[in-house]
PDB file of C-alpha atoms in Angstrom:
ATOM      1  CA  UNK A   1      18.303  76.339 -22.011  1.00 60.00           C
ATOM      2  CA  UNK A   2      19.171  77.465 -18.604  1.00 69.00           C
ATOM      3  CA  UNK A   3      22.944  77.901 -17.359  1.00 82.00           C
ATOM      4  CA  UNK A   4      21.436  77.752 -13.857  1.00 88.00           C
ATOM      5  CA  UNK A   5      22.036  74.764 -11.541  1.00 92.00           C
ATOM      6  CA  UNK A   6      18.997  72.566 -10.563  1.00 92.00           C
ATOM      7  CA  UNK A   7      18.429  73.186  -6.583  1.00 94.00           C
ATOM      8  CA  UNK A   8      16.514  70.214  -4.830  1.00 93.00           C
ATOM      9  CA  UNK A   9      13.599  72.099  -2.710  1.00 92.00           C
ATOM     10  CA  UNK A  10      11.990  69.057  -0.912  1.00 93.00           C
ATOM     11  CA  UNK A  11      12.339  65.033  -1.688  1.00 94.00           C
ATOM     12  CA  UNK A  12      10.164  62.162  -0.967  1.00 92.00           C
ATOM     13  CA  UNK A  13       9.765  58.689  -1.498  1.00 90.00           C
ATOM     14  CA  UNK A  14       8.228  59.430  -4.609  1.00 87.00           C
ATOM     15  CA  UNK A  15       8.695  63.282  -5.922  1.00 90.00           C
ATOM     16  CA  UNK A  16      11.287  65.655  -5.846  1.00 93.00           C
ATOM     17  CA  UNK A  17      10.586  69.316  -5.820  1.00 94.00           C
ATOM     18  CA  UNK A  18      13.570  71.585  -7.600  1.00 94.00           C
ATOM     19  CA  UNK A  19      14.186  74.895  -8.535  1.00 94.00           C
ATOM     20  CA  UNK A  20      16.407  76.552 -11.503  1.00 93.00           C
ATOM     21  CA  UNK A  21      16.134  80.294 -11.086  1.00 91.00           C
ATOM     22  CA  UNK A  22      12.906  81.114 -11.072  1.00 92.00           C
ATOM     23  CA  UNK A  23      11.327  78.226 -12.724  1.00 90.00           C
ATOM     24  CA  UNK A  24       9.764  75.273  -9.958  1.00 92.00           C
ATOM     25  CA  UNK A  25       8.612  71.683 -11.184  1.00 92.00           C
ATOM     26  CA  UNK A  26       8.429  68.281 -10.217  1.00 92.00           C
ATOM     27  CA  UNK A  27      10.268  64.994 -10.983  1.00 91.00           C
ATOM     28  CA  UNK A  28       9.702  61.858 -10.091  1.00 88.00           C
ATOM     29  CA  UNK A  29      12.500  60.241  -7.278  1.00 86.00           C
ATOM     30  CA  UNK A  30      15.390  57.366  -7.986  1.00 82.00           C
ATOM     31  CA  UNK A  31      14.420  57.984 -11.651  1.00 80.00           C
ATOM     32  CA  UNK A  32      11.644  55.985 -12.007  1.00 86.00           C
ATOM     33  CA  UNK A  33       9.148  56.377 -15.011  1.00 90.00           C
ATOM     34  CA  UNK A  34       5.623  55.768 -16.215  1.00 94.00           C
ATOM     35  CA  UNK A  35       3.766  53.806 -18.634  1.00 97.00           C
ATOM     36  CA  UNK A  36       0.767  54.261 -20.172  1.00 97.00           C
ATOM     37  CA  UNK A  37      -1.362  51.408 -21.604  1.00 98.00           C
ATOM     38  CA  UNK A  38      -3.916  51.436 -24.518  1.00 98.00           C
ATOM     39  CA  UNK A  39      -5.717  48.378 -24.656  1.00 98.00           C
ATOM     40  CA  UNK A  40      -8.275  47.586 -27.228  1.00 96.00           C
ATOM     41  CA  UNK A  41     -10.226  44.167 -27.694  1.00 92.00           C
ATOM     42  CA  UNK A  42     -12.838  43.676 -30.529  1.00 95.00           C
ATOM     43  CA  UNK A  43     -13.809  47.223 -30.894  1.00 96.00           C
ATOM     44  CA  UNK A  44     -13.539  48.084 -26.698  1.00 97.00           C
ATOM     45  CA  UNK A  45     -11.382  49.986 -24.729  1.00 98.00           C
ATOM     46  CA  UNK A  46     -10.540  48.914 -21.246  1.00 98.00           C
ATOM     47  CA  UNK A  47     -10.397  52.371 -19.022  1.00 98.00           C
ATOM     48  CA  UNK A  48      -9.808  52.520 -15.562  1.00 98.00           C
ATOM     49  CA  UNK A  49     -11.271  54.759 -12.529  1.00 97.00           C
ATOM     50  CA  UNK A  50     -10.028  55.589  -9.049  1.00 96.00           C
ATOM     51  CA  UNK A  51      -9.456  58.297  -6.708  1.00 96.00           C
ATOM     52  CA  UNK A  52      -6.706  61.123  -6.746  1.00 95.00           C
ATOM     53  CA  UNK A  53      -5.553  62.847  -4.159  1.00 94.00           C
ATOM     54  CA  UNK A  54      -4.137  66.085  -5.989  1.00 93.00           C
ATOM     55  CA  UNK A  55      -7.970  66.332  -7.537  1.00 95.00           C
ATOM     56  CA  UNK A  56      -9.919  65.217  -4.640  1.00 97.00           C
ATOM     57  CA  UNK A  57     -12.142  62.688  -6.433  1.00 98.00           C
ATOM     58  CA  UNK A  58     -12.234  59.822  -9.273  1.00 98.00           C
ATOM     59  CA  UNK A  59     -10.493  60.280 -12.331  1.00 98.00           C
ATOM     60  CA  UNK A  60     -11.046  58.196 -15.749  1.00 98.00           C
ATOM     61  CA  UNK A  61      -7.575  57.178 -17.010  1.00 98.00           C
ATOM     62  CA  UNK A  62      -6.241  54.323 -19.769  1.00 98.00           C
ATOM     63  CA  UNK A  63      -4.382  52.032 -17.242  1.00 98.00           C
ATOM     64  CA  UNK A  64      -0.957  53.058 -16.091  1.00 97.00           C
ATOM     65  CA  UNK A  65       1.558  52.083 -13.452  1.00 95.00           C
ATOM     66  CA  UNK A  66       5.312  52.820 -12.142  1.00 93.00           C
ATOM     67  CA  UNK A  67       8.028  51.149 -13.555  1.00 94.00           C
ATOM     68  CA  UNK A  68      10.960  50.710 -11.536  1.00 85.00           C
ATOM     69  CA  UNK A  69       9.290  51.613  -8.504  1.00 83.00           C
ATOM     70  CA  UNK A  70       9.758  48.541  -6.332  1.00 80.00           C
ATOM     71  CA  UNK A  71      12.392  46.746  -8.957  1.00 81.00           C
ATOM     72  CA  UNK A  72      16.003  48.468 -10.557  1.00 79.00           C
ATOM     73  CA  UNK A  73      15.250  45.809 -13.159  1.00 87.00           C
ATOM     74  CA  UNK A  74      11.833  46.528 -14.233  1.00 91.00           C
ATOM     75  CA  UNK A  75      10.939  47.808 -18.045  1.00 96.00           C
ATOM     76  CA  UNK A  76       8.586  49.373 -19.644  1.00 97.00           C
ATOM     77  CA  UNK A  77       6.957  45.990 -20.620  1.00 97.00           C
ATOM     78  CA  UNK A  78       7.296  43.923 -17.706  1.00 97.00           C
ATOM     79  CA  UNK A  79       5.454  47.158 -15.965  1.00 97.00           C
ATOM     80  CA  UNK A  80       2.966  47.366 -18.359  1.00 98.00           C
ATOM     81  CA  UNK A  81       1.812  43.815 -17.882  1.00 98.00           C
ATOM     82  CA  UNK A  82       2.417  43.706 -14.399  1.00 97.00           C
ATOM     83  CA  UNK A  83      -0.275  47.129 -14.421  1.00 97.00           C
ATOM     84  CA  UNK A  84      -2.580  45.821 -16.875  1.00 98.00           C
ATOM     85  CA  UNK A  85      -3.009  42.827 -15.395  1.00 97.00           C
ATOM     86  CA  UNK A  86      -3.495  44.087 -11.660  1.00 96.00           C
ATOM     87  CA  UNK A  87      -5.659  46.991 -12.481  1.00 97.00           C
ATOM     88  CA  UNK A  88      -8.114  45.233 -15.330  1.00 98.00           C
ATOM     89  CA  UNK A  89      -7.694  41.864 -14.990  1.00 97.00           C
ATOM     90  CA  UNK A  90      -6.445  41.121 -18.148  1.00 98.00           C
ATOM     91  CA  UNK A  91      -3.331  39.864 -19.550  1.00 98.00           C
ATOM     92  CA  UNK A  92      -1.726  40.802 -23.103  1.00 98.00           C
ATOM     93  CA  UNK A  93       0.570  38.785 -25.532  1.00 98.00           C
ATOM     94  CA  UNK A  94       2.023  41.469 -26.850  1.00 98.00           C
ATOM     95  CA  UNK A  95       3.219  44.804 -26.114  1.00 98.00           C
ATOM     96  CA  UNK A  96       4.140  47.755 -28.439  1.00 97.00           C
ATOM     97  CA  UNK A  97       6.366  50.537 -27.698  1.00 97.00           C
ATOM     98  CA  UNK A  98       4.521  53.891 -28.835  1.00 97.00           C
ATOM     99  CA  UNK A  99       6.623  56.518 -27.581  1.00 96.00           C
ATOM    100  CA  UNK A 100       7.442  58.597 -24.973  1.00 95.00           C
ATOM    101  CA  UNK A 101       5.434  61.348 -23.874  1.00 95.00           C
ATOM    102  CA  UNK A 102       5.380  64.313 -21.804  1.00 92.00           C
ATOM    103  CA  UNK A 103       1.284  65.522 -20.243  1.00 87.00           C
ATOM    104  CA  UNK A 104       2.347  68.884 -17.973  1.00 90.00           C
ATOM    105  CA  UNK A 105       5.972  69.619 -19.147  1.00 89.00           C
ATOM    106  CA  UNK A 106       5.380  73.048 -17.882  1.00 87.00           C
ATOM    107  CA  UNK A 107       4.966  71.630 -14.199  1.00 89.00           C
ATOM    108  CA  UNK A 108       6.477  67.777 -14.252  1.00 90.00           C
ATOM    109  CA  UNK A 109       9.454  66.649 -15.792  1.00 88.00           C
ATOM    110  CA  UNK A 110       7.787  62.986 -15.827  1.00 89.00           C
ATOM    111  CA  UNK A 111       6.870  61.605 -19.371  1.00 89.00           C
ATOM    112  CA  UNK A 112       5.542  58.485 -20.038  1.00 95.00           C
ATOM    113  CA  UNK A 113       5.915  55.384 -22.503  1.00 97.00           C
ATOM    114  CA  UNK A 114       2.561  54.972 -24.489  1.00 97.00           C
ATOM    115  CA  UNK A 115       2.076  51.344 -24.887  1.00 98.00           C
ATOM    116  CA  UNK A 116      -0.342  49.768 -26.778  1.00 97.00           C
ATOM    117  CA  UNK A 117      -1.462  45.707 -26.128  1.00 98.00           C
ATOM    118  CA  UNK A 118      -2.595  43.086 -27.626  1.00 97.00           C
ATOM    119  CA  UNK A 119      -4.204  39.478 -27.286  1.00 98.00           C
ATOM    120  CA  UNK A 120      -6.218  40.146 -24.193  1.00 98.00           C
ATOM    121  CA  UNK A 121      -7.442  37.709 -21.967  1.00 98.00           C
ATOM    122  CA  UNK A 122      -9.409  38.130 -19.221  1.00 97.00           C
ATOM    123  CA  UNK A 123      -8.259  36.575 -16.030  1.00 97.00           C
ATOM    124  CA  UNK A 124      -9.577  38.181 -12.885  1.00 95.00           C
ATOM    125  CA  UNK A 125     -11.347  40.664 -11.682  1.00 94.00           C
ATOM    126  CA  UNK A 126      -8.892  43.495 -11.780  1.00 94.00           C
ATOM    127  CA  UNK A 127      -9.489  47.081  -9.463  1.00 92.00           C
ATOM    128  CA  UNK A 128      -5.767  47.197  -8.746  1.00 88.00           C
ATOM    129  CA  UNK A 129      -4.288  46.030  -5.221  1.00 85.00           C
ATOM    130  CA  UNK A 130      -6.690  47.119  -2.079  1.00 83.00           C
ATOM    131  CA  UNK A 131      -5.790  50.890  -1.287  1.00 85.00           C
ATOM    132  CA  UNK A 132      -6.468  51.549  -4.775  1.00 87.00           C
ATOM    133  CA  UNK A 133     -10.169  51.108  -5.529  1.00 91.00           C
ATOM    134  CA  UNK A 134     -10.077  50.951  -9.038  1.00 97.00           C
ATOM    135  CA  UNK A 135     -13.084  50.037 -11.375  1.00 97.00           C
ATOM    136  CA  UNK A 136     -12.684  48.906 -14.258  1.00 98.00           C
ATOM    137  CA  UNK A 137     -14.754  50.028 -17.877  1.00 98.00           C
ATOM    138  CA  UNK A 138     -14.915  48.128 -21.149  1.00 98.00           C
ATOM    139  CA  UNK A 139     -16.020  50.556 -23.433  1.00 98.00           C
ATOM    140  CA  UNK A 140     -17.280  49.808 -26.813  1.00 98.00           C
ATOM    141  CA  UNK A 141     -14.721  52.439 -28.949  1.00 96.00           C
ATOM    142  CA  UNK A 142     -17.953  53.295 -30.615  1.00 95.00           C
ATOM    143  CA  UNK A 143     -19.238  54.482 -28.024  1.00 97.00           C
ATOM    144  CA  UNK A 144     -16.677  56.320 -25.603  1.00 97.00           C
ATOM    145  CA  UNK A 145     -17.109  59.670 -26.302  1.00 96.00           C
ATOM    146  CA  UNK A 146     -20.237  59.140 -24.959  1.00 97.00           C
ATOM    147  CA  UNK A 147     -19.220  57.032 -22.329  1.00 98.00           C
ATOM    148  CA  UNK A 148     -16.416  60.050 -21.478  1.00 98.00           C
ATOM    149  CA  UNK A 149     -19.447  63.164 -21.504  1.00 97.00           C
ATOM    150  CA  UNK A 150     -21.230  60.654 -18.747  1.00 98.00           C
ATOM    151  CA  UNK A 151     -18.442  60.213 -16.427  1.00 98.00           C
ATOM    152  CA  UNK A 152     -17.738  64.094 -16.421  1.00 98.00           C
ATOM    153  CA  UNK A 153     -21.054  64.962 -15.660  1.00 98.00           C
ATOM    154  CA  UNK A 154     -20.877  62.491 -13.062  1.00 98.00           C
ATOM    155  CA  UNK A 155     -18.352  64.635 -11.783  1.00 98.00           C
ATOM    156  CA  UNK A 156     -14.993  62.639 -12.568  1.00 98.00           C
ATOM    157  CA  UNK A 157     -11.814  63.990 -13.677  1.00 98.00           C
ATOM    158  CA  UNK A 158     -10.216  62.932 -17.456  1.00 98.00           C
ATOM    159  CA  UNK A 159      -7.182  62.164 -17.873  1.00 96.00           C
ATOM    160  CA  UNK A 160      -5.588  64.175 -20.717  1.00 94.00           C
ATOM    161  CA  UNK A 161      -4.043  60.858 -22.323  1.00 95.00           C
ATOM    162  CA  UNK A 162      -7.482  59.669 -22.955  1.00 96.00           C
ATOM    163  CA  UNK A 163      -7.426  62.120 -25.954  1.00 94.00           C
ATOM    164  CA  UNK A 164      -5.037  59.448 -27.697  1.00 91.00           C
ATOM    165  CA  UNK A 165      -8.451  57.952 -28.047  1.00 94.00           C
ATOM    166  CA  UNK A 166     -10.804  60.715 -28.779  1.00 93.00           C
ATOM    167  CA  UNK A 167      -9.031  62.369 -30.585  1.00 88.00           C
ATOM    168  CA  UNK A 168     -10.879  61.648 -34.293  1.00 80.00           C
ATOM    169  CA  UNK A 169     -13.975  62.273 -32.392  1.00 79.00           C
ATOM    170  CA  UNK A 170     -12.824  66.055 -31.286  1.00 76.00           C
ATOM    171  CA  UNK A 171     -11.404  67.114 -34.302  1.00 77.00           C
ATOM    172  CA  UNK A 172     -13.752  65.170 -37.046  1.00 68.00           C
TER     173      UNK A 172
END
């Protein structure tokens, strides 16, 4: 652990830039937080695309969302409803608390809460609210590694918490 004191470089709405000594990373602003959402109806997957900036194209990603971003009195499963539902379409009966989880903890101090749901239902459409673009996959679990290899060749990032899903598949 570092004695030194956290420095803010640059804030935003969103991100905060700090330095302690030498070290530089990101944190999210206001102390909001991420969720993460595995949902899996008999035997599929529901994945999400859309573009990112920071890559500069699409990137395959488990649906996820902000929580506290717009509401002080938001949690981790009103969030994760709220996202599921408005990027997939689909709402859950029940939510379960996975963990939290850290993806770049050498860059971000973010983490997330994995959540996993349950009782789907399909009720709209989904692709997220209009700047977002988001398309929505139903993959067969039998079949996503597959399904993964054809949506990198097509050129589109992956997410690194879709390994919560491939996992067996990479190290069978």
């Amino acid at each position: 652990m570092s004695d030194e004191p956290t420095e803010i470089a640059w804030q935003g709405k969103w991100i905060t830039a700090k330095r302690q000594g030498r070290w530089e990373f990101v944190s999210r602003a206001r102390g909001i937080r991420a969720v993460a959402i595995v949902a899996i109806d008999d035997g599929h997957v529901l994945l999400v695309d859309q573009y990112r900036v920071p890559l500069g194209r699409r990137c395959l990603e488990i649906p996820a969302g902000l929580v506290g971003d717009e509401d002080e009195g938001d949690t981790v499963e009103s969030a994760a409803r709220r996202e599921l539902e408005e990027e997939t379409g689909y709402r859950c009966e029940t939510v379960q608390d996975l963990g939290e989880f850290h993806s770049s903890p050498g860059l971000v101090s973010e983490g997330f809460t994995l959540v996993r749901v349950g009782g789907l239902t399909r009720i709209g459409a989904g692709g997220g609210t209009a700047e977002e673009d988001i398309v929505v996959h139903r993959v067969p679990l039998s079949g996503l590694s597959a399904f993964v290899a054809d949506k990198r060749a097509e050129g589109l990032a992956i997410d690194v918490k879709l390994l919560v899903l491939l996992s067996a598949d990479l190290l069978g």
